[in-house]
CSV table of C-alpha atoms and ligand atoms in Angstrom, one decimal:
chain,number,residue,atom,x,y,z
A,1095,MET,CA,-3.2,2.8,-14.4
A,1096,ASN,CA,-2.6,5.6,-16.7
A,1097,ASN,CA,-4.4,3.7,-19.3
A,1098,ILE,CA,-7.3,3.2,-17.1
A,1099,SER,CA,-10.7,3.0,-19.1
A,1100,ALA,CA,-13.6,4.8,-18.0
A,1101,SER,CA,-15.4,1.5,-17.2
A,1102,GLU,CA,-13.0,0.6,-14.5
A,1103,ILE,CA,-13.8,3.5,-12.5
A,1104,THR,CA,-17.6,3.1,-12.8
A,1105,PRO,CA,-19.8,1.7,-9.8
A,1106,GLU,CA,-21.3,-0.9,-12.0
A,1107,ASN,CA,-17.7,-2.7,-11.8
A,1108,THR,CA,-18.6,-3.9,-8.2
A,1109,TYR,CA,-16.3,-6.8,-7.3
A,1110,LEU,CA,-18.4,-8.7,-4.7
A,1111,SER,CA,-22.2,-9.0,-4.9
A,1112,ARG,CA,-24.4,-7.0,-2.2
A,1113,ARG,CA,-25.4,-10.4,-0.8
A,1114,GLN,CA,-22.0,-11.4,-0.3
A,1115,PHE,CA,-21.4,-8.2,1.3
A,1116,MET,CA,-24.3,-8.4,3.6
A,1117,MET,CA,-23.3,-11.7,4.6
A,1118,ARG,CA,-19.6,-10.6,5.5
A,1119,ALA,CA,-21.1,-7.4,7.5
A,1120,GLY,CA,-23.2,-9.6,9.4
A,1121,THR,CA,-20.4,-11.6,10.7
A,1122,MET,CA,-18.8,-11.7,14.3
A,1123,ALA,CA,-17.1,-8.7,14.9
A,1124,ILE,CA,-14.2,-9.0,17.2
A,1125,GLY,CA,-14.3,-5.5,18.7
A,1126,ALA,CA,-13.6,-2.1,17.2
A,1127,ALA,CA,-10.2,-1.6,15.5
A,1128,THR,CA,-8.1,1.7,15.6
A,1129,SER,CA,-6.4,2.8,12.5
A,1130,VAL,CA,-3.9,4.9,14.4
A,1131,ALA,CA,-3.0,3.2,17.5
A,1132,CYS,CA,-1.7,-0.2,17.4
A,1133,ARG,CA,-3.8,-2.7,19.3
A,1134,GLU,CA,-3.5,-6.2,20.7
A,1135,ILE,CA,-3.8,-8.8,17.9
A,1136,PRO,CA,-6.7,-11.3,18.7
A,1137,GLU,CA,-5.5,-14.7,19.8
A,1138,VAL,CA,-7.1,-16.2,16.9
A,1139,MET,CA,-4.8,-14.2,14.3
A,1140,ARG,CA,-1.5,-14.9,16.1
A,1141,GLY,CA,1.3,-17.6,15.9
A,1142,PRO,CA,0.6,-20.7,13.8
A,1143,GLU,CA,-2.2,-18.9,12.0
A,1144,ALA,CA,0.3,-16.7,10.0
A,1145,GLY,CA,1.4,-18.5,6.8
A,1146,SER,CA,-0.7,-21.5,7.5
A,1147,THR,CA,-3.0,-22.9,5.0
A,1148,LYS,CA,-5.8,-23.5,7.5
A,1149,PRO,CA,-9.1,-21.9,6.9
A,1150,ARG,CA,-9.0,-18.5,8.2
A,1151,PRO,CA,-11.2,-17.8,11.2
A,1152,THR,CA,-14.4,-15.7,10.6
A,1153,ILE,CA,-13.3,-12.4,11.6
A,1154,SER,CA,-14.6,-9.0,11.0
A,1155,GLY,CA,-14.4,-5.4,12.6
A,1156,THR,CA,-14.5,-1.8,11.8
A,1157,ASP,CA,-12.0,1.1,11.5
A,1158,GLU,CA,-12.3,4.0,13.9
A,1159,LEU,CA,-14.6,5.4,11.4
A,1160,GLY,CA,-17.2,2.3,11.7
A,1161,ASP,CA,-16.3,1.2,8.2
A,1162,THR,CA,-16.3,-2.5,7.9
A,1163,TRP,CA,-12.9,-4.5,6.8
A,1164,ASN,CA,-13.0,-5.5,3.4
A,1165,ASP,CA,-12.9,-9.4,3.7
A,1166,PHE,CA,-9.7,-11.5,2.9
A,1167,GLU,CA,-11.3,-12.6,-0.6
A,1168,ALA,CA,-11.7,-9.2,-1.9
A,1169,ILE,CA,-8.2,-7.7,-0.5
A,1170,THR,CA,-6.6,-11.0,-2.2
A,1171,ASN,CA,-8.4,-11.1,-5.6
A,1172,TYR,CA,-8.7,-7.6,-6.6
A,1173,ASN,CA,-5.0,-6.2,-7.1
A,1174,ASN,CA,-2.6,-3.7,-8.7
A,1175,TYR,CA,0.6,-5.4,-9.6
A,1176,TYR,CA,1.8,-4.3,-13.1
A,1177,GLU,CA,4.9,-6.5,-13.0
A,1178,PHE,CA,2.1,-9.5,-13.4
A,1179,THR,CA,-0.7,-8.0,-15.2
A,1180,THR,CA,-2.7,-4.7,-15.6
A,1181,GLU,CA,-5.8,-7.0,-15.1
A,1182,LYS,CA,-6.7,-6.8,-11.4
A,1183,GLU,CA,-8.7,-10.0,-11.3
A,1184,ARG,CA,-5.9,-12.0,-12.7
A,1185,VAL,CA,-2.9,-10.9,-10.6
A,1186,ALA,CA,-3.8,-13.7,-7.9
A,1187,ALA,CA,-3.5,-16.6,-10.2
A,1188,LEU,CA,-0.5,-15.3,-11.9
A,1189,SER,CA,1.6,-14.5,-8.9
A,1190,GLN,CA,1.1,-17.6,-6.9
A,1191,ASN,CA,4.5,-19.1,-7.8
A,1192,PHE,CA,6.2,-15.8,-7.2
A,1193,ARG,CA,9.5,-16.8,-4.9
A,1194,THR,CA,9.6,-15.0,-1.8
A,1195,ARG,CA,12.2,-16.8,0.0
A,1196,PRO,CA,15.2,-16.4,0.2
A,1197,TRP,CA,14.8,-12.7,0.2
A,1198,LYS,CA,17.2,-10.1,1.3
A,1199,ILE,CA,16.5,-6.2,1.8
A,1200,SER,CA,19.3,-3.7,1.7
A,1201,VAL,CA,18.9,-0.6,3.9
A,1202,GLY,CA,21.5,1.8,2.8
A,1203,GLY,CA,22.6,5.3,1.4
A,1204,LEU,CA,22.9,8.3,3.8
A,1205,VAL,CA,22.8,6.1,6.8
A,1206,LYS,CA,25.5,5.5,9.7
A,1207,ASN,CA,24.9,1.8,9.8
A,1208,PRO,CA,23.8,0.2,6.4
A,1209,ARG,CA,22.3,-3.2,6.6
A,1210,ILE,CA,21.3,-6.0,4.5
A,1211,TYR,CA,18.5,-7.8,6.2
A,1212,ASP,CA,17.2,-11.4,5.9
A,1213,ILE,CA,13.5,-11.4,5.4
A,1214,ASP,CA,12.7,-13.4,8.4
A,1215,ASP,CA,15.0,-11.6,10.6
A,1216,LEU,CA,13.6,-8.2,9.4
A,1217,ILE,CA,9.9,-9.3,10.0
A,1218,HIS,CA,10.7,-10.9,13.5
A,1219,GLY,CA,13.1,-8.0,14.4
A,1220,PHE,CA,10.4,-5.5,15.3
A,1221,GLU,CA,7.2,-6.2,17.4
A,1222,GLN,CA,4.2,-7.3,14.9
A,1223,GLU,CA,1.4,-4.8,15.0
A,1224,GLU,CA,-2.0,-4.7,13.6
A,1225,ARG,CA,-3.1,-1.5,11.5
A,1226,VAL,CA,-6.3,-1.2,10.0
A,1227,TYR,CA,-6.0,1.3,7.4
A,1228,ARG,CA,-8.3,2.5,4.5
A,1229,LEU,CA,-6.6,2.3,1.2
A,1230,ARG,CA,-7.6,4.6,-1.5
A,1231,CYS,CA,-6.4,3.8,-5.2
A,1232,VAL,CA,-5.7,6.9,-7.5
A,1233,GLU,CA,-8.2,5.2,-9.8
A,1234,GLY,CA,-11.2,5.9,-7.6
A,1235,TRP,CA,-11.6,2.5,-5.4
A,1236,SER,CA,-10.9,1.9,-2.0
A,1237,MET,CA,-11.0,-0.8,0.7
A,1238,VAL,CA,-10.6,-1.3,4.5
A,1239,ILE,CA,-7.5,-3.4,5.3
A,1240,PRO,CA,-6.1,-4.9,8.5
A,1241,TRP,CA,-2.4,-5.1,7.8
A,1242,LEU,CA,0.1,-6.7,10.2
A,1243,GLY,CA,3.7,-5.1,10.1
A,1244,PHE,CA,5.6,-2.7,11.9
A,1245,PRO,CA,6.2,1.2,11.4
A,1246,LEU,CA,8.8,2.2,9.0
A,1247,ARG,CA,10.4,4.6,11.6
A,1248,LYS,CA,11.5,1.6,13.8
A,1249,LEU,CA,14.0,0.2,10.8
A,1250,LEU,CA,15.0,3.8,9.9
A,1251,ALA,CA,16.2,4.2,13.4
A,1252,GLU,CA,18.0,1.1,13.4
A,1253,VAL,CA,20.2,2.6,10.2
A,1254,GLU,CA,20.4,6.0,11.5
A,1255,PRO,CA,20.0,8.4,8.7
A,1256,THR,CA,22.7,11.0,8.5
A,1257,ALA,CA,21.9,14.8,8.5
A,1258,ASP,CA,22.1,15.1,4.8
A,1259,ALA,CA,19.3,12.3,4.2
A,1260,ASN,CA,16.0,14.0,3.1
A,1261,HIS,CA,14.2,11.3,1.3
A,1262,VAL,CA,14.0,7.6,1.4
A,1263,ARG,CA,13.8,5.7,-2.1
A,1264,PHE,CA,12.3,2.1,-2.2
A,1265,GLU,CA,12.7,-0.2,-4.9
A,1266,THR,CA,10.9,-3.3,-5.8
A,1267,LEU,CA,12.7,-6.8,-7.1
A,1268,TYR,CA,13.7,-6.7,-10.7
A,1269,ASP,CA,13.6,-10.1,-12.3
A,1270,PRO,CA,11.8,-10.3,-15.7
A,1271,GLN,CA,11.7,-14.1,-15.4
A,1272,GLN,CA,9.2,-14.2,-12.5
A,1273,LEU,CA,7.9,-10.8,-13.2
A,1274,PRO,CA,6.9,-10.7,-16.7
A,1275,GLY,CA,5.4,-7.2,-16.7
A,1276,GLN,CA,9.0,-5.8,-16.4
A,1277,ARG,CA,9.6,-6.7,-20.0
A,1278,ASN,CA,7.0,-3.9,-20.8
A,1279,LYS,CA,8.9,-1.2,-22.2
A,1280,TRP,CA,6.3,1.6,-21.4
A,1281,TYR,CA,7.4,1.8,-17.8
A,1282,GLU,CA,11.0,2.2,-16.2
A,1283,TRP,CA,11.6,-0.8,-14.1
A,1284,PRO,CA,12.2,-1.6,-11.3
A,1285,TYR,CA,9.1,0.0,-9.5
A,1286,VAL,CA,10.5,2.7,-7.5
A,1287,GLU,CA,8.8,4.9,-4.9
A,1288,GLY,CA,9.9,7.5,-2.6
A,1289,LEU,CA,8.6,9.5,0.5
A,1290,ARG,CA,10.2,12.8,2.4
A,1291,LEU,CA,12.1,11.8,5.6
A,1292,ASP,CA,9.5,13.3,7.7
A,1293,GLU,CA,6.7,11.3,5.8
A,1294,ALA,CA,8.8,8.2,6.3
A,1295,MET,CA,9.2,8.7,9.8
A,1296,HIS,CA,5.5,9.4,10.6
A,1297,ASP,CA,4.0,6.6,12.7
A,1298,LEU,CA,1.4,5.9,10.2
A,1299,THR,CA,3.9,5.0,7.7
A,1300,PHE,CA,4.0,1.1,7.8
A,1301,ILE,CA,5.8,-2.0,6.6
A,1302,ALA,CA,3.4,-4.7,6.0
A,1303,SER,CA,4.2,-8.2,6.0
A,1304,GLY,CA,0.6,-9.5,6.6
A,1305,ILE,CA,-3.1,-9.1,6.4
A,1306,TYR,CA,-5.7,-10.5,8.4
A,1307,GLY,CA,-3.0,-11.9,10.9
A,1308,LYS,CA,-1.6,-14.1,8.1
A,1309,THR,CA,1.4,-13.8,5.9
A,1310,LEU,CA,1.2,-11.5,3.1
A,1311,LEU,CA,0.4,-13.3,-0.3
A,1312,PRO,CA,2.3,-12.5,-3.6
A,1313,GLN,CA,-0.5,-10.4,-4.9
A,1314,ASN,CA,-0.5,-8.1,-2.0
A,1315,GLY,CA,3.3,-7.4,-2.0
A,1316,ALA,CA,4.9,-10.6,-0.3
A,1317,PRO,CA,7.2,-10.6,1.3
A,1318,ILE,CA,7.1,-6.9,2.6
A,1319,ARG,CA,5.4,-3.7,0.9
A,1320,LEU,CA,4.9,-0.3,2.2
A,1321,VAL,CA,1.5,1.3,3.5
A,1322,ILE,CA,1.0,5.0,3.7
A,1323,PRO,CA,-2.8,5.6,4.3
A,1324,TRP,CA,-3.2,9.1,3.3
A,1325,LYS,CA,-1.5,8.9,0.1
A,1326,TYR,CA,-3.0,7.0,-3.1
A,1327,GLY,CA,-2.3,3.4,-3.2
A,1328,PHE,CA,0.4,3.5,-5.7
A,1329,LYS,CA,2.9,4.9,-3.3
A,1330,GLY,CA,2.5,1.6,-1.2
A,1331,ILE,CA,5.3,-0.3,-3.3
A,1332,LYS,CA,5.4,-4.0,-3.2
A,1333,ALA,CA,8.1,-6.7,-2.9
A,1334,ILE,CA,10.6,-4.3,-1.8
A,1335,VAL,CA,14.4,-5.3,-2.1
A,1336,ARG,CA,16.1,-1.9,-1.3
A,1337,ILE,CA,15.4,0.9,0.7
A,1338,ASP,CA,18.0,3.9,0.3
A,1339,LEU,CA,18.3,7.3,2.2
A,1340,VAL,CA,19.0,10.0,-0.2
A,1341,GLU,CA,19.5,13.7,-0.4
A,1342,GLN,CA,17.2,14.7,-3.6
A,1343,GLN,CA,13.8,13.9,-4.2
A,1344,PRO,CA,13.9,10.5,-6.2
A,1345,SER,CA,12.2,10.0,-9.5
A,1346,THR,CA,9.6,7.2,-9.4
A,1347,LEU,CA,7.9,4.9,-11.9
A,1348,TRP,CA,4.8,6.8,-12.0
A,1349,MET,CA,6.5,10.1,-12.3
A,1350,ALA,CA,8.6,8.8,-15.3
A,1351,ALA,CA,5.5,7.2,-16.9
A,1352,ALA,CA,3.1,10.1,-16.6
A,1353,PRO,CA,4.6,13.3,-14.7
A,1354,LYS,CA,1.2,15.4,-15.2
A,1355,GLU,CA,-1.0,12.5,-13.7
A,1356,TYR,CA,1.0,10.9,-10.9
A,1357,GLY,CA,3.1,13.2,-8.5
A,1358,TYR,CA,5.6,12.7,-6.0
A,1359,TYR,CA,3.3,13.5,-3.1
A,1360,ALA,CA,0.1,11.8,-4.3
A,1361,ASN,CA,-1.9,13.0,-1.0
A,1362,VAL,CA,-5.6,11.6,-1.2
A,1363,ASN,CA,-7.1,15.1,-2.1
A,1364,PRO,CA,-11.0,15.4,-3.2
A,1365,THR,CA,-10.4,18.7,-4.5
A,1366,VAL,CA,-7.4,17.9,-6.6
A,1367,HIS,CA,-8.8,15.8,-9.5
A,1368,HIS,CA,-6.8,13.4,-11.8
A,1369,PRO,CA,-6.4,15.1,-15.3
A,1370,ARG,CA,-8.9,12.4,-16.6
A,1371,TRP,CA,-11.2,12.0,-13.7
A,1372,SER,CA,-12.5,13.3,-10.5
A,1373,GLN,CA,-11.1,12.4,-7.1
A,1374,ALA,CA,-14.2,13.9,-5.2
A,1375,THR,CA,-15.7,10.3,-4.7
A,1376,GLU,CA,-14.7,6.7,-4.5
A,1377,ARG,CA,-16.3,3.2,-4.7
A,1378,ARG,CA,-15.6,1.1,-1.6
A,1379,ILE,CA,-15.2,-2.5,-2.7
A,1380,GLY,CA,-18.3,-4.2,-1.8
A,1381,GLU,CA,-20.6,-1.2,-1.8
A,1382,LEU,CA,-23.0,-0.3,-4.6
A,1383,THR,CA,-22.9,3.7,-4.4
A,1384,ARG,CA,-20.1,6.1,-4.4
A,1385,ARG,CA,-19.0,7.9,-1.3
A,1386,PRO,CA,-17.1,11.0,-0.8
A,1387,THR,CA,-13.3,10.8,-0.5
A,1388,MET,CA,-12.2,12.5,2.5
A,1389,MET,CA,-9.1,15.0,2.8
A,1390,PHE,CA,-5.8,13.0,3.4
A,1391,ASN,CA,-8.0,9.9,3.1
A,1392,GLY,CA,-9.4,10.6,6.7
A,1393,TYR,CA,-6.2,10.9,8.2
A,1394,GLU,CA,-6.2,14.8,8.3
A,1395,GLU,CA,-5.8,15.3,11.9
A,1396,GLU,CA,-2.6,13.2,11.9
A,1397,VAL,CA,-0.7,14.6,8.9
A,1398,THR,CA,-1.9,17.9,7.9
A,1399,TYR,CA,1.2,19.5,9.6
A,1400,LEU,CA,3.4,17.7,7.4
A,1401,TYR,CA,2.1,20.0,4.4
A,1402,LYS,CA,1.4,23.3,6.1
A,1403,GLU,CA,3.9,25.4,4.0
A,1404,MET,CA,2.9,23.7,0.8
A,1405,ASP,CA,0.5,24.4,-1.9
A,1406,LEU,CA,-1.1,21.1,-2.2
A,1407,ARG,CA,-2.4,21.8,-5.8
A,1408,ARG,CA,1.2,22.3,-7.2
A,1409,PHE,CA,2.7,19.4,-5.1
A,1410,PHE,CA,0.1,17.0,-5.8
B,508,MTE,N1,4.0,-2.1,-6.4
B,508,MTE,C1,4.7,-2.8,-7.3
B,508,MTE,N2,5.5,-2.9,-7.2
B,508,MTE,N3,3.9,-2.8,-8.6
B,508,MTE,C2,2.6,-2.4,-8.7
B,508,MTE,O1,2.0,-2.5,-9.8
B,508,MTE,N4,0.7,-1.2,-7.8
B,508,MTE,C3,0.4,0.0,-6.7
B,508,MTE,C4,0.7,-0.5,-5.4
B,508,MTE,N5,2.1,-1.0,-5.2
B,508,MTE,C5,1.8,-1.6,-7.6
B,508,MTE,C6,2.6,-1.3,-6.6
B,508,MTE,C7,-1.0,0.3,-6.9
B,508,MTE,S1,-1.5,1.4,-8.2
B,508,MTE,C8,-1.9,0.1,-5.7
B,508,MTE,S2,-3.4,0.7,-5.7
B,508,MTE,C9,-1.5,-1.0,-4.4
B,508,MTE,O2,-0.3,-1.3,-5.0
B,508,MTE,C10,-2.5,-2.0,-4.6
B,508,MTE,O3,-2.5,-2.8,-3.4
B,508,MTE,P1,-3.2,-4.2,-3.3
B,508,MTE,O4,-3.2,-4.6,-4.6
B,508,MTE,O5,-2.6,-4.6,-2.3
B,508,MTE,O6,-4.7,-3.6,-3.0
């Protein structure tokens, strides 16, 4: 990500052809989705569909701003996942044999009830909700994704953070056999991310185990990954095995790799530019022209209060 070439962030690099996009946009809509409140998961997307290999039903929708969901093919074939490769179009192929069962997740640190969850108990332990969120990558592209999962705050409530817990630290699986990118000495593996506790407790902060009503595929972070829609996509750590409540702000993989380029907060902000490119606009995958980037990725109303005492130029 920090070795991005200029060509990667230019509009010519359009992933879907215009024709494909138009066809997609013209498919049956199943009602407007909301990004903030959860909504009923349509019958066609529930139950046996999850994890099945049956063809996906033709479903489309929009977010609360009227933006069309990116289609399943785009979301699952254009990925950032440095444990596999730095080439977005190759992640899907290279990650297909990644083993997501058995899988345990430990949730501990400064909590009253530390737990080790089996992945299926965790996923089924909380009511599954659909959340349609915009994902804005720090590189300057974006998508609209219908996620399936549960808000992180429900999991944190179960383990009960103690009074001295201020941050939440997340860790990806470390297994260089399966994740060959972890042999790249340039980065400090495993991938680590963090959130301030109040950010982690915000209702928009989501643990995803699916998209389009189906079980998450390896390339998108199976079996579970984090989604924080008002922050740049790199905060959305994939294949989580460990969550710890901690007192001090943790360091992250990207802060260690390039501290001047990737901060801890990483809030989407069209006025704070990456040292090597502007953040004023973005390319929605499937569109030909760039569009303006919105403050907090369009979730300003919901999250501004979290940062009212902060200089967002200094805490980027
Ligand atoms: N998590 C891990 N473990 N490794 C990664 O390389 N890439 C991040 C984030 N989570 C990454 C990760 C980046 S830069 C982005 S933009 C999103 O995942 C991309 O998610 P997607 O591939 O599902 O669109």
